[in-house]
CSV table of C-alpha atoms in Angstrom, one decimal:
chain,number,residue,atom,x,y,z
A,138,UNK,CA,78.2,150.7,77.6
A,139,UNK,CA,79.3,151.6,81.4
A,140,UNK,CA,77.0,149.0,82.8
A,141,UNK,CA,77.6,146.4,80.3
A,142,UNK,CA,81.2,146.6,81.4
A,143,UNK,CA,80.0,146.3,84.7
A,144,UNK,CA,77.9,142.9,84.1
A,145,UNK,CA,80.7,141.5,82.5
A,146,UNK,CA,83.4,141.7,85.0
A,147,UNK,CA,81.5,140.7,86.7
A,148,UNK,CA,79.9,137.1,85.5
A,149,UNK,CA,83.0,136.5,83.3
A,150,UNK,CA,85.0,135.8,87.3
A,151,UNK,CA,82.3,133.7,87.9
A,152,UNK,CA,81.9,131.9,84.6
A,153,UNK,CA,85.8,131.4,85.2
A,154,UNK,CA,85.2,129.9,88.5
A,155,UNK,CA,82.8,127.7,87.1
A,156,UNK,CA,84.8,125.7,84.5
A,157,UNK,CA,88.5,126.2,87.3
A,158,UNK,CA,85.3,123.8,89.0
A,159,UNK,CA,84.8,121.6,86.3
A,160,UNK,CA,87.9,120.6,85.7
A,161,UNK,CA,88.6,120.3,89.3
A,162,UNK,CA,85.3,117.5,88.9
A,163,UNK,CA,86.6,116.0,86.2
A,164,UNK,CA,89.6,115.4,87.6
A,165,UNK,CA,88.9,113.1,90.3
A,166,UNK,CA,86.7,111.7,88.5
A,167,UNK,CA,89.3,111.1,85.7
A,168,UNK,CA,91.6,109.7,89.0
A,169,UNK,CA,88.3,107.2,90.5
A,170,UNK,CA,88.6,105.7,86.9
A,171,UNK,CA,91.9,104.9,86.9
A,172,UNK,CA,91.9,103.9,90.0
A,173,UNK,CA,88.8,101.4,89.8
A,174,UNK,CA,90.4,100.1,86.3
A,175,UNK,CA,93.9,98.9,87.9
A,176,UNK,CA,91.8,97.6,91.0
A,177,UNK,CA,89.6,93.9,92.1
A,178,UNK,CA,86.4,95.4,92.9
A,179,UNK,CA,86.1,93.4,95.2
A,180,UNK,CA,89.9,92.8,97.6
A,181,UNK,CA,90.4,96.9,97.0
A,182,UNK,CA,93.9,95.0,95.8
A,183,UNK,CA,95.4,95.6,92.8
A,184,UNK,CA,94.1,93.6,89.8
A,185,UNK,CA,95.1,91.3,88.0
A,186,UNK,CA,96.0,93.5,85.3
A,187,UNK,CA,98.4,95.9,87.1
A,188,UNK,CA,100.1,93.1,88.7
A,189,UNK,CA,101.6,91.9,84.7
A,190,UNK,CA,101.9,95.6,83.8
A,191,UNK,CA,103.4,96.8,87.4
A,192,UNK,CA,106.0,93.0,87.3
A,193,UNK,CA,107.0,94.4,83.8
A,194,UNK,CA,108.2,97.7,85.3
A,195,UNK,CA,109.7,96.6,88.4
A,196,UNK,CA,111.9,93.9,86.1
A,197,UNK,CA,113.4,96.4,83.9
A,198,UNK,CA,113.6,99.3,87.0
A,199,UNK,CA,115.5,96.4,88.1
A,200,UNK,CA,117.7,95.6,84.9
A,201,UNK,CA,118.7,99.3,85.8
A,202,UNK,CA,119.4,99.8,88.9
A,203,UNK,CA,121.2,96.6,89.7
A,204,UNK,CA,118.7,96.0,92.5
A,205,UNK,CA,116.5,92.8,92.6
A,206,UNK,CA,112.4,92.3,92.8
A,207,UNK,CA,110.9,90.1,94.2
A,208,UNK,CA,107.4,88.3,94.1
A,209,UNK,CA,105.5,86.8,97.0
A,210,UNK,CA,102.7,85.1,96.2
A,211,UNK,CA,99.8,83.8,98.8
A,212,UNK,CA,97.3,81.0,98.7
A,213,UNK,CA,94.5,81.3,101.5
A,214,UNK,CA,94.5,77.7,102.7
A,215,UNK,CA,91.0,76.1,103.6
A,216,UNK,CA,89.6,79.1,102.0
A,217,UNK,CA,87.1,76.6,99.8
A,218,UNK,CA,85.3,74.5,102.9
A,219,UNK,CA,85.1,78.2,104.7
A,220,UNK,CA,83.6,79.8,101.3
A,221,UNK,CA,81.0,76.3,101.0
A,222,UNK,CA,80.7,75.8,105.3
A,223,UNK,CA,79.9,79.8,105.4
A,224,UNK,CA,79.0,81.3,102.3
A,225,UNK,CA,80.3,83.3,99.4
A,226,UNK,CA,79.1,85.7,101.7
A,227,UNK,CA,81.2,84.5,104.6
A,228,UNK,CA,83.7,84.0,101.7
A,229,UNK,CA,84.0,87.9,100.2
A,230,UNK,CA,84.1,88.4,104.1
A,231,UNK,CA,87.3,86.5,103.7
A,232,UNK,CA,89.1,87.9,101.1
A,233,UNK,CA,88.6,91.7,102.1
A,234,UNK,CA,90.0,90.9,105.5
A,235,UNK,CA,92.8,89.0,104.3
A,236,UNK,CA,94.2,91.5,101.8
A,237,UNK,CA,93.4,94.5,103.8
A,238,UNK,CA,96.1,92.6,106.1
A,239,UNK,CA,98.5,92.4,103.4
A,240,UNK,CA,98.0,96.2,102.6
A,241,UNK,CA,98.5,96.7,105.8
A,242,UNK,CA,101.5,94.7,106.6
A,243,UNK,CA,103.4,94.7,103.2
A,244,UNK,CA,103.8,98.0,103.9
A,245,UNK,CA,103.2,101.4,101.1
A,246,UNK,CA,106.4,100.5,98.9
A,247,UNK,CA,105.3,97.0,98.4
A,248,UNK,CA,102.2,96.4,95.7
A,249,UNK,CA,99.8,94.1,97.0
A,250,UNK,CA,97.9,93.0,94.1
A,251,UNK,CA,94.7,90.7,93.9
A,252,UNK,CA,95.5,87.4,91.3
A,253,UNK,CA,93.1,85.3,91.4
A,254,UNK,CA,90.6,83.6,93.1
A,255,UNK,CA,92.3,82.8,97.2
A,256,UNK,CA,95.5,84.0,95.5
A,257,UNK,CA,97.3,87.4,96.0
A,258,UNK,CA,100.4,88.3,94.7
A,259,UNK,CA,102.9,90.7,96.5
A,260,UNK,CA,105.0,93.1,94.4
A,261,UNK,CA,108.1,93.7,96.4
A,262,UNK,CA,110.4,95.9,94.8
A,263,UNK,CA,114.1,95.8,95.9
A,264,UNK,CA,113.7,93.2,98.6
A,265,UNK,CA,116.1,90.3,97.9
A,266,UNK,CA,115.9,86.5,99.3
A,267,UNK,CA,116.4,87.0,102.6
A,268,UNK,CA,114.4,90.2,102.9
A,269,UNK,CA,111.4,88.4,101.3
A,270,UNK,CA,111.1,85.9,104.0
A,271,UNK,CA,111.0,88.0,105.9
A,272,UNK,CA,108.1,90.2,105.0
A,273,UNK,CA,106.6,86.7,104.2
A,274,UNK,CA,107.5,85.2,107.8
A,275,UNK,CA,106.2,88.4,109.5
A,276,UNK,CA,103.2,88.4,107.0
A,277,UNK,CA,102.0,85.6,107.8
A,278,UNK,CA,102.7,86.0,111.8
A,279,UNK,CA,100.0,90.0,112.1
A,280,UNK,CA,97.3,87.4,109.8
A,281,UNK,CA,97.6,84.7,112.4
A,282,UNK,CA,96.7,87.5,115.1
A,283,UNK,CA,94.6,89.9,113.5
A,284,UNK,CA,92.4,87.1,111.7
A,285,UNK,CA,90.5,85.9,114.7
A,286,UNK,CA,89.4,89.8,115.1
A,287,UNK,CA,88.9,90.4,111.8
A,288,UNK,CA,86.9,88.1,110.8
A,289,UNK,CA,84.8,87.2,114.4
A,290,UNK,CA,84.3,84.0,113.5
A,291,UNK,CA,86.5,81.1,116.3
A,292,UNK,CA,86.1,78.1,113.7
A,293,UNK,CA,89.1,79.5,111.6
A,294,UNK,CA,91.6,78.0,113.0
A,295,UNK,CA,92.8,76.2,110.0
A,296,UNK,CA,92.5,79.3,108.1
A,297,UNK,CA,95.8,80.6,107.3
A,298,UNK,CA,98.5,81.6,104.4
A,299,UNK,CA,100.6,79.0,102.7
A,300,UNK,CA,103.5,81.5,100.8
A,301,UNK,CA,105.8,81.1,98.2
A,302,UNK,CA,108.5,84.3,97.1
A,303,UNK,CA,111.7,84.5,94.7
A,304,UNK,CA,113.6,87.1,93.3
A,305,UNK,CA,115.1,87.7,90.0
A,306,UNK,CA,117.4,88.2,88.8
A,307,UNK,CA,119.5,86.3,91.6
A,308,UNK,CA,116.8,83.0,91.2
A,309,UNK,CA,114.6,83.4,87.9
A,310,UNK,CA,115.8,84.9,84.8
A,311,UNK,CA,112.5,86.6,82.9
A,312,UNK,CA,108.8,87.5,84.1
A,313,UNK,CA,107.7,84.1,83.7
A,314,UNK,CA,110.5,82.2,85.2
A,315,UNK,CA,109.3,85.0,88.5
A,316,UNK,CA,105.7,84.0,88.6
A,317,UNK,CA,106.7,79.7,88.0
A,318,UNK,CA,109.3,79.9,91.3
A,319,UNK,CA,106.6,81.8,93.7
A,320,UNK,CA,104.2,79.6,92.5
A,321,UNK,CA,106.3,76.4,93.1
A,322,UNK,CA,107.5,77.5,96.2
A,323,UNK,CA,103.9,77.9,97.2
A,324,UNK,CA,103.0,74.5,96.7
A,325,UNK,CA,106.2,73.2,98.1
């Protein structure tokens, strides 16, 4: 009985430690899966589903706090031409690089999402029209500086960003209105 007690006192802590390691591993895997479910695989930006859910949350938060939420829509100009001339691998490189620049330059408090194709959306909680405009100009200028280094191709002088934005509740009255106005401003 004494020998069994000694063996149990050794094995039980080892088993508990093993179980704790398994729980940590499962938690890490769950976090990775959750991140994959809301991330665009190609660009590393958040995906369209995450965009919609987050914009809904930010508008609800805006109603409670009376702080605005801006939406910046971004299109990569001449992307199709670069994709057609240099191939889809190079097009993928442009999308990844652009997402990287946007995530770095938009700031941690703002949410960069791939909206579709060669379009990105940045949700800007707490930013008014003036602040959103300043951030858009900053991103465009930094894109111009960084694109040559990132894409390592001198024929990219015509690769630029078009942007449009709107602000809830100052200009837009609901989520659909915010998206529509930002999208319309993008194409103007």
